[in-house]
């Protein structure tokens, strides 16, 4: 499969009282995959630092999607077909709006050919799909990956946040390898943390 060299799109998902989220941005490579299939995505991914974690078709979301995050690995997804709409950064017990009346969380849409990477701690779930949405998942560390429902106390969430920030930054970009933008981008940001 050929891979398009595209610049990364980035955006931040702010922490909430019950969702750690991350000081690292979500990274998206729009329309990076030509004629994606499960096999071709597996071949394209830089699997030295990224472990294949699953392959799903999500045709119906209603009642099945649970907001969750992982505190011990970063996640990368390649979209094989269809469209997935996500809500990022909002736990089930966070309010719908913040103290300024702004919606809590970030809406994000992924389409066939897109590759996107969530830093550890970003709460996410699919809210709607179109066209038999099919994705492949890769993770930045070996099994077992934890699964957190983002429903802890403020204190528990703060502990999770610290654990998420200790997840190492991979040496290789999942799609573009050692020279890809993700490691350099995330390392530059963590260098500014005190």
mmCIF file of C-alpha atoms in Angstrom:
data_model
loop_
_atom_site.group_PDB
_atom_site.id
_atom_site.type_symbol
_atom_site.label_atom_id
_atom_site.label_comp_id
_atom_site.label_asym_id
_atom_site.label_seq_id
_atom_site.Cartn_x
_atom_site.Cartn_y
_atom_site.Cartn_z
ATOM 1 C CA UNK A 1 0.000 0.000 0.000
ATOM 2 C CA UNK A 2 1.305 3.436 -0.800
ATOM 3 C CA UNK A 3 1.343 6.011 1.947
ATOM 4 C CA UNK A 4 0.880 9.707 1.320
ATOM 5 C CA UNK A 5 3.311 12.013 3.105
ATOM 6 C CA UNK A 6 0.988 14.483 4.786
ATOM 7 C CA UNK A 7 1.671 17.008 7.537
ATOM 8 C CA UNK A 8 0.251 16.202 10.949
ATOM 9 C CA UNK A 9 -2.922 17.865 12.130
ATOM 10 C CA UNK A 10 -2.824 18.347 15.914
ATOM 11 C CA UNK A 11 -5.259 19.361 18.601
ATOM 12 C CA UNK A 12 -5.378 19.248 22.377
ATOM 13 C CA UNK A 13 -7.907 17.580 24.646
ATOM 14 C CA UNK A 14 -8.010 19.428 27.956
ATOM 15 C CA UNK A 15 -8.146 17.536 31.260
ATOM 16 C CA UNK A 16 -11.356 17.333 33.240
ATOM 17 C CA UNK A 17 -12.072 16.308 36.820
ATOM 18 C CA UNK A 18 -12.674 12.693 35.754
ATOM 19 C CA UNK A 19 -10.700 12.320 32.510
ATOM 20 C CA UNK A 20 -6.895 12.664 32.562
ATOM 21 C CA UNK A 21 -6.572 13.530 28.854
ATOM 22 C CA UNK A 22 -3.094 14.796 27.979
ATOM 23 C CA UNK A 23 -0.759 17.730 27.630
ATOM 24 C CA UNK A 24 0.352 16.033 24.410
ATOM 25 C CA UNK A 25 -1.763 16.681 21.308
ATOM 26 C CA UNK A 26 -3.776 14.166 19.363
ATOM 27 C CA UNK A 27 -2.030 13.702 16.001
ATOM 28 C CA UNK A 28 -3.970 13.076 12.771
ATOM 29 C CA UNK A 29 -2.659 12.243 9.299
ATOM 30 C CA UNK A 30 -5.585 12.993 6.971
ATOM 31 C CA UNK A 31 -5.970 10.799 3.904
ATOM 32 C CA UNK A 32 -2.526 9.253 4.448
ATOM 33 C CA UNK A 33 -3.484 5.716 3.364
ATOM 34 C CA UNK A 34 -4.180 4.794 -0.258
ATOM 35 C CA UNK A 35 -6.565 1.845 -0.745
ATOM 36 C CA UNK A 36 -6.403 0.795 2.907
ATOM 37 C CA UNK A 37 -7.098 -2.765 4.029
ATOM 38 C CA UNK A 38 -6.305 -4.524 7.306
ATOM 39 C CA UNK A 39 -3.334 -6.313 5.722
ATOM 40 C CA UNK A 40 -1.932 -3.215 4.027
ATOM 41 C CA UNK A 41 -2.222 -1.105 7.182
ATOM 42 C CA UNK A 42 -0.388 -3.787 9.161
ATOM 43 C CA UNK A 43 2.352 -3.767 6.515
ATOM 44 C CA UNK A 44 2.584 0.042 6.491
ATOM 45 C CA UNK A 45 2.733 0.542 10.237
ATOM 46 C CA UNK A 46 6.119 0.754 11.904
ATOM 47 C CA UNK A 47 5.595 -2.220 14.175
ATOM 48 C CA UNK A 48 8.934 -2.067 15.989
ATOM 49 C CA UNK A 49 7.445 0.402 18.464
ATOM 50 C CA UNK A 50 3.746 -0.154 17.722
ATOM 51 C CA UNK A 51 1.976 -3.438 18.464
ATOM 52 C CA UNK A 52 -1.123 -4.530 16.539
ATOM 53 C CA UNK A 53 -3.999 -4.341 18.980
ATOM 54 C CA UNK A 54 -7.172 -5.160 17.081
ATOM 55 C CA UNK A 55 -9.339 -4.905 14.004
ATOM 56 C CA UNK A 56 -13.011 -3.925 14.168
ATOM 57 C CA UNK A 57 -16.004 -3.023 12.066
ATOM 58 C CA UNK A 58 -18.299 -0.739 14.016
ATOM 59 C CA UNK A 59 -21.613 -0.622 12.194
ATOM 60 C CA UNK A 60 -23.898 0.254 15.097
ATOM 61 C CA UNK A 61 -22.823 2.251 18.130
ATOM 62 C CA UNK A 62 -26.034 2.808 20.059
ATOM 63 C CA UNK A 63 -25.615 1.519 23.612
ATOM 64 C CA UNK A 64 -22.277 -0.159 22.845
ATOM 65 C CA UNK A 65 -19.782 2.693 23.118
ATOM 66 C CA UNK A 66 -18.261 3.301 26.541
ATOM 67 C CA UNK A 67 -15.994 6.297 27.195
ATOM 68 C CA UNK A 68 -12.593 4.959 28.247
ATOM 69 C CA UNK A 69 -8.874 5.681 28.236
ATOM 70 C CA UNK A 70 -5.624 3.776 28.556
ATOM 71 C CA UNK A 71 -3.009 4.866 31.097
ATOM 72 C CA UNK A 72 -0.148 2.619 29.972
ATOM 73 C CA UNK A 73 -0.031 3.023 26.168
ATOM 74 C CA UNK A 74 -0.596 5.484 23.348
ATOM 75 C CA UNK A 75 -3.066 4.342 20.661
ATOM 76 C CA UNK A 76 -2.923 4.615 16.880
ATOM 77 C CA UNK A 77 -5.784 3.842 14.498
ATOM 78 C CA UNK A 78 -5.859 3.432 10.734
ATOM 79 C CA UNK A 79 -9.258 3.820 9.098
ATOM 80 C CA UNK A 80 -9.983 1.167 6.471
ATOM 81 C CA UNK A 81 -13.452 2.331 5.416
ATOM 82 C CA UNK A 82 -16.365 4.470 6.488
ATOM 83 C CA UNK A 83 -16.506 7.358 8.916
ATOM 84 C CA UNK A 84 -16.357 7.431 12.701
ATOM 85 C CA UNK A 85 -17.474 10.325 14.867
ATOM 86 C CA UNK A 86 -15.864 10.529 18.314
ATOM 87 C CA UNK A 87 -16.198 12.480 21.502
ATOM 88 C CA UNK A 88 -12.805 12.891 23.129
ATOM 89 C CA UNK A 89 -11.968 14.027 26.637
ATOM 90 C CA UNK A 90 -15.306 13.686 28.413
ATOM 91 C CA UNK A 91 -15.987 11.065 31.043
ATOM 92 C CA UNK A 92 -19.518 9.798 31.708
ATOM 93 C CA UNK A 93 -19.605 11.766 34.965
ATOM 94 C CA UNK A 94 -18.203 15.066 33.684
ATOM 95 C CA UNK A 95 -20.794 17.806 33.095
ATOM 96 C CA UNK A 96 -21.860 18.467 29.518
ATOM 97 C CA UNK A 97 -20.662 22.093 29.725
ATOM 98 C CA UNK A 98 -17.870 23.777 31.667
ATOM 99 C CA UNK A 99 -18.097 26.793 33.979
ATOM 100 C CA UNK A 100 -17.992 29.099 30.930
ATOM 101 C CA UNK A 101 -20.910 27.314 29.274
ATOM 102 C CA UNK A 102 -18.646 25.646 26.681
ATOM 103 C CA UNK A 103 -19.172 21.966 25.745
ATOM 104 C CA UNK A 104 -16.829 19.564 27.553
ATOM 105 C CA UNK A 105 -14.761 17.420 25.214
ATOM 106 C CA UNK A 106 -13.694 17.617 21.590
ATOM 107 C CA UNK A 107 -15.681 16.252 18.652
ATOM 108 C CA UNK A 108 -13.500 14.470 16.122
ATOM 109 C CA UNK A 109 -14.286 12.745 12.826
ATOM 110 C CA UNK A 110 -12.090 10.136 11.124
ATOM 111 C CA UNK A 111 -12.559 8.968 7.540
ATOM 112 C CA UNK A 112 -11.218 6.134 5.401
ATOM 113 C CA UNK A 113 -7.507 6.659 4.796
ATOM 114 C CA UNK A 114 -6.924 8.648 7.989
ATOM 115 C CA UNK A 115 -4.441 7.654 10.695
ATOM 116 C CA UNK A 116 -4.789 9.151 14.167
ATOM 117 C CA UNK A 117 -2.916 8.810 17.445
ATOM 118 C CA UNK A 118 -4.252 9.393 20.955
ATOM 119 C CA UNK A 119 -1.742 10.043 23.723
ATOM 120 C CA UNK A 120 -2.210 7.917 26.841
ATOM 121 C CA UNK A 121 -5.049 9.250 28.987
ATOM 122 C CA UNK A 122 -7.310 10.710 26.300
ATOM 123 C CA UNK A 123 -10.838 9.508 26.997
ATOM 124 C CA UNK A 124 -12.555 8.502 23.754
ATOM 125 C CA UNK A 125 -15.551 6.765 22.321
ATOM 126 C CA UNK A 126 -17.377 6.454 19.025
ATOM 127 C CA UNK A 127 -20.670 8.353 19.019
ATOM 128 C CA UNK A 128 -21.796 7.551 15.465
ATOM 129 C CA UNK A 129 -20.582 5.723 12.368
ATOM 130 C CA UNK A 130 -21.269 5.792 8.659
ATOM 131 C CA UNK A 131 -20.536 3.183 5.992
ATOM 132 C CA UNK A 132 -19.565 0.171 8.138
ATOM 133 C CA UNK A 133 -16.737 2.003 9.867
ATOM 134 C CA UNK A 134 -13.684 -0.297 9.958
ATOM 135 C CA UNK A 135 -10.451 0.393 11.837
ATOM 136 C CA UNK A 136 -7.163 -1.219 12.816
ATOM 137 C CA UNK A 137 -5.575 -0.414 16.174
ATOM 138 C CA UNK A 138 -1.918 -0.276 17.187
ATOM 139 C CA UNK A 139 -0.527 0.447 20.648
ATOM 140 C CA UNK A 140 2.795 1.844 21.789
ATOM 141 C CA UNK A 141 3.530 -0.951 24.246
ATOM 142 C CA UNK A 142 3.134 -4.686 24.702
ATOM 143 C CA UNK A 143 0.058 -6.300 26.269
ATOM 144 C CA UNK A 144 -1.686 -6.019 28.601
ATOM 145 C CA UNK A 145 -3.168 -2.600 27.947
ATOM 146 C CA UNK A 146 -5.347 -1.314 30.705
ATOM 147 C CA UNK A 147 -8.872 -0.024 30.197
ATOM 148 C CA UNK A 148 -10.210 2.742 32.430
ATOM 149 C CA UNK A 149 -13.827 3.876 32.396
ATOM 150 C CA UNK A 150 -13.018 7.506 33.353
ATOM 151 C CA UNK A 151 -15.324 7.321 36.350
ATOM 152 C CA UNK A 152 -12.906 7.776 39.254
ATOM 153 C CA UNK A 153 -12.809 10.484 41.890
ATOM 154 C CA UNK A 154 -10.868 13.682 41.255
ATOM 155 C CA UNK A 155 -7.993 12.261 43.329
ATOM 156 C CA UNK A 156 -8.009 8.959 41.423
ATOM 157 C CA UNK A 157 -8.044 10.820 38.100
ATOM 158 C CA UNK A 158 -5.055 12.926 39.196
ATOM 159 C CA UNK A 159 -3.136 9.711 39.940
ATOM 160 C CA UNK A 160 -4.100 8.350 36.514
ATOM 161 C CA UNK A 161 -2.898 11.604 34.919
ATOM 162 C CA UNK A 162 0.562 11.169 36.478
ATOM 163 C CA UNK A 163 0.703 7.554 35.262
ATOM 164 C CA UNK A 164 -0.286 8.598 31.718
ATOM 165 C CA UNK A 165 2.457 11.218 31.556
ATOM 166 C CA UNK A 166 5.055 8.547 32.355
ATOM 167 C CA UNK A 167 4.229 6.497 29.243
ATOM 168 C CA UNK A 168 7.356 6.707 27.041
ATOM 169 C CA UNK A 169 7.203 8.503 23.732
ATOM 170 C CA UNK A 170 7.814 5.980 20.930
ATOM 171 C CA UNK A 171 11.018 6.355 18.959
ATOM 172 C CA UNK A 172 9.181 5.781 15.675
ATOM 173 C CA UNK A 173 6.197 7.465 14.156
ATOM 174 C CA UNK A 174 3.627 4.678 13.641
ATOM 175 C CA UNK A 175 3.175 5.503 9.948
ATOM 176 C CA UNK A 176 6.342 7.289 8.833
ATOM 177 C CA UNK A 177 8.968 5.506 10.926
ATOM 178 C CA UNK A 178 12.043 6.997 12.643
ATOM 179 C CA UNK A 179 11.976 10.263 10.668
ATOM 180 C CA UNK A 180 8.249 10.856 11.121
ATOM 181 C CA UNK A 181 6.924 13.905 12.950
ATOM 182 C CA UNK A 182 5.209 12.351 15.991
ATOM 183 C CA UNK A 183 8.255 11.572 18.224
ATOM 184 C CA UNK A 184 9.903 14.930 17.583
ATOM 185 C CA UNK A 185 6.650 16.810 18.121
ATOM 186 C CA UNK A 186 5.808 15.068 21.403
ATOM 187 C CA UNK A 187 9.417 15.218 22.703
ATOM 188 C CA UNK A 188 9.580 18.981 22.079
ATOM 189 C CA UNK A 189 6.423 19.414 24.129
ATOM 190 C CA UNK A 190 7.564 17.214 27.034
ATOM 191 C CA UNK A 191 10.901 19.080 27.135
ATOM 192 C CA UNK A 192 8.984 22.165 28.272
ATOM 193 C CA UNK A 193 7.326 20.349 31.201
ATOM 194 C CA UNK A 194 8.796 21.066 34.599
#
